[in-house]
Amino acid sequence: MVYKISGYQLLTMTFIYQLGTTIIFGFGSAAGRDAWIGDLISLGLGLVVIGVYTALRHLNPGLTLVEWFPAQLGRWLGTPIAFLYPLMYLYLTGRIIADTRDMVSTAILPGTPLLVITSVFAFITAYCCYGGIEVTARMGELIFPIVILMFITETLLLFGSGVLHPHHIQPMLDEGWGPVWNVAYPNGITQGFGESIALAMFWPDVKDQGKITKVTLLATMLAGLMIASFDVLAILVYNDLFSRFVYPLYTLLGVISVGNFVENLQMFGVLYFFATALLKSVINLLTALQGIQKLTKMKSYRIMIIPATLVALILGMTMSKNITEHIYLQHYKVLVPYFWVPMFLILPAILLILSWIRSRVQRK
């Protein structure tokens, strides 16, 4: 029996997936005190990108992400292109493992061997994958209210600590629109929003197909507004200095002090990171495994979980030597312009045009 995802479960999975590790690293920090403007522009463009994905679902009813391409481009051309997506999401799982490695070893447990950190995270990810989309959807239901409650609590405690300074957010756009636009495109709309095309692997399993577009757009708006809110809080505390922190949210929680009793709640940041990173890594790995299963006509993807997890673990341990190389060199300089833009923007746009033309021809 195929498990059917409810509309609420889809909302929670999409919301948490788009937060991912973004809330720890700082989404628009490159724009300084104008980061929140870049976040909102990214959100607007991200909604357009999500609209393209849901339009593809509408024009290819009942098909998953990796089935769109063979359906529109034919088996010989569409299948090799479709295979790029499982491979990409296997690599993205490795990147999240590397994020976890750097975060824990730098800010939380500096003396812990890196292999121990990454192996534990990879093992939990693999264990969740054995439960399939049912376990993943229920994880979303569990994590969603916790993240919302922690966000509200953190905001109230920051207000109570007296560390928020409204004048820090001014002057706005003192360096023009250039830094803001650099935040929004291409990184802003591909990280989180563009990556959400992974959820298209599970859209055919949603109970009410008519709610997918509304629920996905709503989850995207909520995630984008929360990311912008985190940056606003960081700016109100640190001014544009927050852009110099590798983990601005983790650092932000360290300034909370209410009555000399509630202090240094950086564990909140750890919970944010692990809750959202774990669910995102599970969805990425499931996308890779089920994508390969669909394309190769395998009976089950579970036989591939351990080998795929080992590949992701090796990638996470070897893809970069430090956080600077991991984020600023690999991500911004190579992955976003040369891989993320074609995979998340160009190919889906081309496929949408082809799908629309074919649907018009078939109607005539």
Short mmCIF file of C-alpha atoms in Angstrom, two decimals:
data_model
loop_
_atom_site.label_atom_id
_atom_site.label_comp_id
_atom_site.label_asym_id
_atom_site.label_seq_id
_atom_site.Cartn_x
_atom_site.Cartn_y
_atom_site.Cartn_z
CA MET A 1 0.00 0.00 0.00
CA VAL A 2 1.37 3.40 -1.03
CA TYR A 3 1.42 5.96 1.79
CA LYS A 4 -0.43 9.16 0.96
CA ILE A 5 0.95 12.49 2.19
CA SER A 6 -1.53 14.95 3.68
CA GLY A 7 -1.57 18.61 2.73
CA TYR A 8 -0.27 19.58 6.18
CA GLN A 9 2.60 17.11 5.93
CA LEU A 10 3.55 18.51 2.52
CA LEU A 11 3.53 22.02 3.99
CA THR A 12 5.78 21.04 6.90
CA MET A 13 8.24 19.14 4.70
CA THR A 14 8.48 21.97 2.16
CA PHE A 15 8.86 24.62 4.87
CA ILE A 16 11.61 22.80 6.76
CA TYR A 17 13.37 21.75 3.56
CA GLN A 18 13.62 25.37 2.41
CA LEU A 19 14.98 26.47 5.78
CA GLY A 20 17.55 23.68 5.67
CA THR A 21 20.96 24.93 6.81
CA THR A 22 20.18 28.46 5.59
CA ILE A 23 19.06 29.72 8.97
CA ILE A 24 22.41 28.86 10.52
CA PHE A 25 24.69 30.26 7.81
CA GLY A 26 22.79 33.49 7.15
CA PHE A 27 20.93 33.76 3.88
CA GLY A 28 21.67 37.28 2.66
CA SER A 29 24.64 38.30 4.78
CA ALA A 30 26.63 39.43 1.72
CA ALA A 31 24.34 42.49 1.49
CA GLY A 32 25.12 43.61 5.05
CA ARG A 33 22.30 45.53 6.73
CA ASP A 34 20.26 45.26 3.50
CA ALA A 35 20.23 41.46 3.75
CA TRP A 36 16.51 41.39 4.57
CA ILE A 37 15.74 43.24 1.32
CA GLY A 38 17.69 40.63 -0.62
CA ASP A 39 15.80 37.93 1.28
CA LEU A 40 12.43 39.36 0.26
CA ILE A 41 13.49 39.73 -3.38
CA SER A 42 14.73 36.13 -3.28
CA LEU A 43 11.37 35.10 -1.88
CA GLY A 44 9.50 36.87 -4.69
CA LEU A 45 11.66 35.23 -7.34
CA GLY A 46 11.50 31.93 -5.47
CA LEU A 47 7.71 31.96 -5.66
CA VAL A 48 8.02 32.32 -9.44
CA VAL A 49 10.41 29.35 -9.56
CA ILE A 50 8.05 27.26 -7.42
CA GLY A 51 5.25 28.30 -9.76
CA VAL A 52 7.24 26.86 -12.68
CA TYR A 53 7.68 23.55 -10.83
CA THR A 54 4.00 23.24 -9.93
CA ALA A 55 3.05 24.15 -13.52
CA LEU A 56 5.25 21.27 -14.70
CA ARG A 57 3.39 18.97 -12.32
CA HIS A 58 0.08 20.17 -13.77
CA LEU A 59 1.25 19.54 -17.34
CA ASN A 60 2.73 16.13 -16.42
CA PRO A 61 0.05 14.69 -14.10
CA GLY A 62 0.98 11.63 -12.06
CA LEU A 63 4.67 11.81 -12.97
CA THR A 64 7.62 12.44 -10.65
CA LEU A 65 10.56 14.76 -11.23
CA VAL A 66 12.71 12.20 -13.06
CA GLU A 67 9.77 11.09 -15.22
CA TRP A 68 9.09 14.57 -16.60
CA PHE A 69 12.13 14.56 -18.86
CA PRO A 70 11.67 11.19 -20.61
CA ALA A 71 7.98 12.02 -21.06
CA GLN A 72 8.73 15.27 -22.87
CA LEU A 73 12.15 14.68 -24.43
CA GLY A 74 11.97 10.99 -25.20
CA ARG A 75 13.83 8.09 -23.60
CA TRP A 76 17.20 8.61 -25.30
CA LEU A 77 17.55 12.29 -24.45
CA GLY A 78 15.30 12.66 -21.41
CA THR A 79 16.63 9.73 -19.37
CA PRO A 80 20.30 10.89 -19.25
CA ILE A 81 19.14 14.39 -18.26
CA ALA A 82 16.83 12.96 -15.61
CA PHE A 83 19.72 10.92 -14.15
CA LEU A 84 21.52 14.17 -13.33
CA TYR A 85 18.98 14.95 -10.61
CA PRO A 86 19.47 11.81 -8.45
CA LEU A 87 23.22 12.27 -8.74
CA MET A 88 22.91 15.93 -7.78
CA TYR A 89 20.78 15.19 -4.72
CA LEU A 90 23.20 12.48 -3.61
CA TYR A 91 25.91 15.14 -3.79
CA LEU A 92 23.69 17.58 -1.86
CA THR A 93 23.33 14.98 0.88
CA GLY A 94 27.10 14.93 1.09
CA ARG A 95 27.16 18.73 1.35
CA ILE A 96 24.80 18.66 4.32
CA ILE A 97 27.05 16.09 5.98
CA ALA A 98 29.97 18.46 5.38
CA ASP A 99 27.90 21.34 6.83
CA THR A 100 27.29 19.25 9.93
CA ARG A 101 30.99 18.35 10.15
CA ASP A 102 32.06 21.99 10.04
CA MET A 103 29.34 23.29 12.38
CA VAL A 104 29.88 20.71 15.11
CA SER A 105 33.67 20.70 14.94
CA THR A 106 33.92 24.50 14.87
CA ALA A 107 31.24 25.73 17.26
CA ILE A 108 30.01 22.85 19.43
CA LEU A 109 32.44 19.94 19.90
CA PRO A 110 35.84 21.07 18.62
CA GLY A 111 37.64 18.04 20.05
CA THR A 112 35.39 15.38 18.53
CA PRO A 113 36.83 13.41 15.59
CA LEU A 114 35.22 14.49 12.33
CA LEU A 115 34.52 10.91 11.25
CA VAL A 116 32.46 10.32 14.38
CA ILE A 117 30.34 13.43 13.75
CA THR A 118 29.66 12.67 10.12
CA SER A 119 29.13 8.93 10.64
CA VAL A 120 26.47 9.47 13.30
CA PHE A 121 24.61 11.98 11.14
CA ALA A 122 24.84 9.73 8.06
CA PHE A 123 23.62 6.71 10.06
CA ILE A 124 20.54 8.60 11.31
CA THR A 125 19.81 9.77 7.75
CA ALA A 126 20.04 6.22 6.40
CA TYR A 127 17.84 4.87 9.20
CA CYS A 128 15.12 7.42 8.40
CA CYS A 129 15.31 6.53 4.70
CA TYR A 130 14.35 2.93 5.49
CA GLY A 131 11.02 4.29 6.71
CA GLY A 132 10.42 5.97 3.36
CA ILE A 133 8.24 8.99 2.75
CA GLU A 134 5.85 7.98 5.56
CA VAL A 135 8.50 8.46 8.25
CA THR A 136 9.80 11.59 6.51
CA ALA A 137 6.34 13.17 6.42
CA ARG A 138 5.78 12.42 10.11
CA MET A 139 9.19 13.89 10.92
CA GLY A 140 8.01 17.09 9.23
CA GLU A 141 4.88 17.11 11.38
CA LEU A 142 7.03 16.71 14.51
CA ILE A 143 9.75 19.24 13.65
CA PHE A 144 7.51 22.02 12.27
CA PRO A 145 5.86 23.14 15.56
CA ILE A 146 9.19 22.85 17.38
CA VAL A 147 10.90 25.19 14.90
CA ILE A 148 8.02 27.68 15.07
CA LEU A 149 7.99 27.61 18.89
CA MET A 150 11.76 28.07 19.09
CA PHE A 151 11.59 30.99 16.67
CA ILE A 152 8.88 32.76 18.70
CA THR A 153 10.72 32.09 21.96
CA GLU A 154 14.01 33.38 20.57
CA THR A 155 12.38 36.56 19.24
CA LEU A 156 10.67 37.30 22.57
CA LEU A 157 13.89 36.68 24.52
CA LEU A 158 15.86 38.99 22.23
CA PHE A 159 13.30 41.73 22.82
CA GLY A 160 13.47 41.06 26.55
CA SER A 161 17.28 41.24 26.53
CA GLY A 162 17.28 44.81 25.23
CA VAL A 163 19.85 44.07 22.53
CA LEU A 164 17.74 45.06 19.51
CA HIS A 165 18.59 48.51 18.11
CA PRO A 166 16.19 49.74 15.39
CA HIS A 167 18.66 52.35 14.11
CA HIS A 168 21.01 49.57 12.97
CA ILE A 169 18.81 48.86 10.00
CA GLN A 170 19.47 52.33 8.56
CA PRO A 171 20.53 53.70 6.19
CA MET A 172 18.96 51.34 3.70
CA LEU A 173 20.52 50.71 0.31
CA ASP A 174 23.51 52.92 1.11
CA GLU A 175 25.58 50.82 -1.32
CA GLY A 176 22.85 50.67 -3.96
CA TRP A 177 20.97 47.70 -5.35
CA GLY A 178 24.08 45.80 -6.49
CA PRO A 179 24.79 43.84 -3.28
CA VAL A 180 21.08 43.17 -2.79
CA TRP A 181 20.67 41.77 -6.29
CA ASN A 182 23.80 39.64 -5.86
CA VAL A 183 22.13 38.06 -2.83
CA ALA A 184 18.89 37.38 -4.70
CA TYR A 185 20.37 36.01 -7.92
CA PRO A 186 21.56 33.42 -8.50
CA ASN A 187 22.22 32.09 -4.99
CA GLY A 188 19.06 33.41 -3.35
CA ILE A 189 16.58 31.70 -5.64
CA THR A 190 18.50 28.44 -6.12
CA GLN A 191 19.42 27.73 -2.50
CA GLY A 192 16.32 26.47 -0.78
CA PHE A 193 13.71 27.59 -3.31
CA GLY A 194 15.28 26.04 -6.41
CA GLU A 195 16.34 22.94 -4.50
CA SER A 196 12.66 22.39 -3.65
CA ILE A 197 12.20 20.68 -6.99
CA ALA A 198 13.21 17.59 -4.98
CA LEU A 199 9.69 17.56 -3.48
CA ALA A 200 8.36 16.88 -7.00
CA MET A 201 9.48 13.28 -6.47
CA PHE A 202 6.75 12.94 -3.84
CA TRP A 203 3.95 15.12 -5.23
CA PRO A 204 2.17 12.13 -6.88
CA ASP A 205 1.86 10.64 -3.36
CA VAL A 206 -0.13 13.60 -1.99
CA LYS A 207 -3.75 12.77 -1.13
CA ASP A 208 -5.36 15.93 -2.46
CA GLN A 209 -3.63 16.78 -5.73
CA GLY A 210 -5.55 20.04 -6.03
CA LYS A 211 -3.85 21.49 -2.93
CA ILE A 212 -0.24 20.94 -3.97
CA THR A 213 0.29 24.33 -5.62
CA LYS A 214 -1.36 26.36 -2.83
CA VAL A 215 0.35 24.42 -0.05
CA THR A 216 3.80 24.62 -1.69
CA LEU A 217 3.51 28.36 -2.33
CA LEU A 218 2.30 28.94 1.24
CA ALA A 219 5.20 26.93 2.70
CA THR A 220 7.63 28.87 0.50
CA MET A 221 6.25 32.20 1.69
CA LEU A 222 6.47 31.16 5.34
CA ALA A 223 10.04 29.91 4.94
CA GLY A 224 11.12 33.06 3.08
CA LEU A 225 9.59 35.35 5.71
CA MET A 226 11.24 33.42 8.54
CA ILE A 227 14.64 33.62 6.84
CA ALA A 228 14.17 37.39 6.39
CA SER A 229 13.10 37.70 10.04
CA PHE A 230 16.27 35.97 11.23
CA ASP A 231 18.39 38.39 9.23
CA VAL A 232 16.44 41.38 10.56
CA LEU A 233 17.06 40.21 14.14
CA ALA A 234 20.78 39.74 13.43
CA ILE A 235 21.00 43.22 11.86
CA LEU A 236 19.17 44.83 14.80
CA VAL A 237 21.76 43.31 17.14
CA TYR A 238 25.01 43.48 15.17
CA ASN A 239 24.37 46.04 12.40
CA ASP A 240 26.21 44.98 9.24
CA LEU A 241 28.85 43.20 11.35
CA PHE A 242 26.67 40.09 11.29
CA SER A 243 27.86 39.46 7.73
CA ARG A 244 31.30 38.64 9.15
CA PHE A 245 30.02 35.73 11.23
CA VAL A 246 30.14 32.23 9.76
CA TYR A 247 27.15 31.17 11.91
CA PRO A 248 25.20 34.38 12.62
CA LEU A 249 22.18 32.66 14.18
CA TYR A 250 24.34 30.63 16.53
CA THR A 251 26.21 33.80 17.50
CA LEU A 252 22.95 35.76 17.87
CA LEU A 253 21.58 33.37 20.47
CA GLY A 254 24.66 33.96 22.60
CA VAL A 255 23.64 37.58 23.35
CA ILE A 256 20.33 36.63 25.00
CA SER A 257 20.31 37.60 28.65
CA VAL A 258 17.08 38.06 30.60
CA GLY A 259 17.42 38.83 34.29
CA ASN A 260 20.88 37.27 34.43
CA PHE A 261 19.06 33.94 34.44
CA VAL A 262 18.15 33.07 30.85
CA GLU A 263 21.47 33.32 29.01
CA ASN A 264 23.50 31.84 26.14
CA LEU A 265 20.75 29.83 24.51
CA GLN A 266 22.97 28.68 21.69
CA MET A 267 21.55 25.20 22.08
CA PHE A 268 18.50 26.61 20.28
CA GLY A 269 20.73 27.16 17.28
CA VAL A 270 21.99 23.60 17.50
CA LEU A 271 18.42 22.27 17.57
CA TYR A 272 17.48 24.47 14.60
CA PHE A 273 20.41 23.20 12.63
CA PHE A 274 20.09 19.49 13.31
CA ALA A 275 16.29 19.37 12.98
CA THR A 276 16.19 21.13 9.62
CA ALA A 277 19.45 19.65 8.28
CA LEU A 278 18.36 16.10 9.12
CA LEU A 279 15.00 16.35 7.38
CA LYS A 280 16.58 18.00 4.35
CA SER A 281 19.27 15.32 4.08
CA VAL A 282 16.63 12.57 4.32
CA ILE A 283 14.55 14.17 1.56
CA ASN A 284 17.64 14.63 -0.62
CA LEU A 285 18.73 11.01 -0.17
CA LEU A 286 15.21 9.71 -0.77
CA THR A 287 15.00 11.83 -3.92
CA ALA A 288 18.25 10.34 -5.18
CA LEU A 289 17.30 6.77 -4.34
CA GLN A 290 13.74 6.87 -5.64
CA GLY A 291 14.89 8.72 -8.74
CA ILE A 292 17.36 5.95 -9.55
CA GLN A 293 14.69 3.36 -8.80
CA LYS A 294 12.23 4.99 -11.23
CA LEU A 295 14.77 5.33 -14.01
CA THR A 296 16.20 1.80 -13.67
CA LYS A 297 12.83 0.10 -12.98
CA MET A 298 14.12 -1.44 -9.74
CA LYS A 299 11.59 -3.06 -7.41
CA SER A 300 12.86 -1.29 -4.29
CA TYR A 301 15.30 1.50 -3.48
CA ARG A 302 16.13 0.17 -0.01
CA ILE A 303 18.91 -2.07 -1.29
CA MET A 304 20.77 1.09 -2.32
CA ILE A 305 20.46 2.97 1.00
CA ILE A 306 23.71 1.78 2.59
CA PRO A 307 25.89 2.18 -0.55
CA ALA A 308 24.39 5.62 -1.26
CA THR A 309 24.91 6.70 2.36
CA LEU A 310 28.54 5.60 2.24
CA VAL A 311 29.05 7.60 -0.97
CA ALA A 312 27.46 10.68 0.66
CA LEU A 313 29.61 10.17 3.77
CA ILE A 314 32.81 9.98 1.70
CA LEU A 315 31.76 13.11 -0.21
CA GLY A 316 31.03 14.94 3.03
CA MET A 317 34.45 14.06 4.44
CA THR A 318 36.50 14.85 1.33
CA MET A 319 34.77 17.59 -0.69
CA SER A 320 36.42 20.46 1.20
CA LYS A 321 39.19 21.08 3.71
CA ASN A 322 37.53 23.91 5.62
CA ILE A 323 34.41 26.07 5.81
CA THR A 324 35.84 28.77 3.55
CA GLU A 325 36.54 26.36 0.72
CA HIS A 326 33.21 24.62 1.31
CA ILE A 327 31.01 27.71 1.07
CA TYR A 328 32.79 30.55 -0.65
CA LEU A 329 34.85 28.66 -3.22
CA GLN A 330 32.81 25.58 -4.10
CA HIS A 331 29.30 26.88 -3.54
CA TYR A 332 29.39 30.49 -4.73
CA LYS A 333 32.08 30.22 -7.40
CA VAL A 334 31.35 26.82 -8.94
CA LEU A 335 28.13 25.08 -7.94
CA VAL A 336 25.63 27.92 -8.12
CA PRO A 337 26.52 29.41 -11.53
CA TYR A 338 27.53 26.22 -13.33
CA PHE A 339 25.24 23.58 -11.82
CA TRP A 340 22.39 25.02 -9.76
CA VAL A 341 21.29 27.62 -12.34
CA PRO A 342 21.08 25.09 -15.23
CA MET A 343 19.49 22.35 -13.09
CA PHE A 344 17.03 24.46 -11.12
CA LEU A 345 16.22 27.26 -13.54
CA ILE A 346 17.18 26.67 -17.18
CA LEU A 347 16.20 23.00 -17.64
CA PRO A 348 12.83 23.34 -15.84
CA ALA A 349 12.03 26.49 -17.88
CA ILE A 350 12.82 24.68 -21.14
CA LEU A 351 10.79 21.67 -20.04
CA LEU A 352 7.85 23.90 -19.12
CA ILE A 353 7.84 25.46 -22.60
CA LEU A 354 7.99 22.04 -24.27
CA SER A 355 5.25 20.67 -22.00
CA TRP A 356 3.00 23.64 -22.72
CA ILE A 357 3.54 23.33 -26.49
CA ARG A 358 2.83 19.61 -26.42
CA SER A 359 -0.34 20.10 -24.36
CA ARG A 360 -1.57 22.72 -26.84
CA VAL A 361 -0.86 20.45 -29.79
CA GLN A 362 -2.64 17.53 -28.14
CA ARG A 363 -5.71 19.65 -27.44
CA LYS A 364 -5.92 20.69 -31.09
#
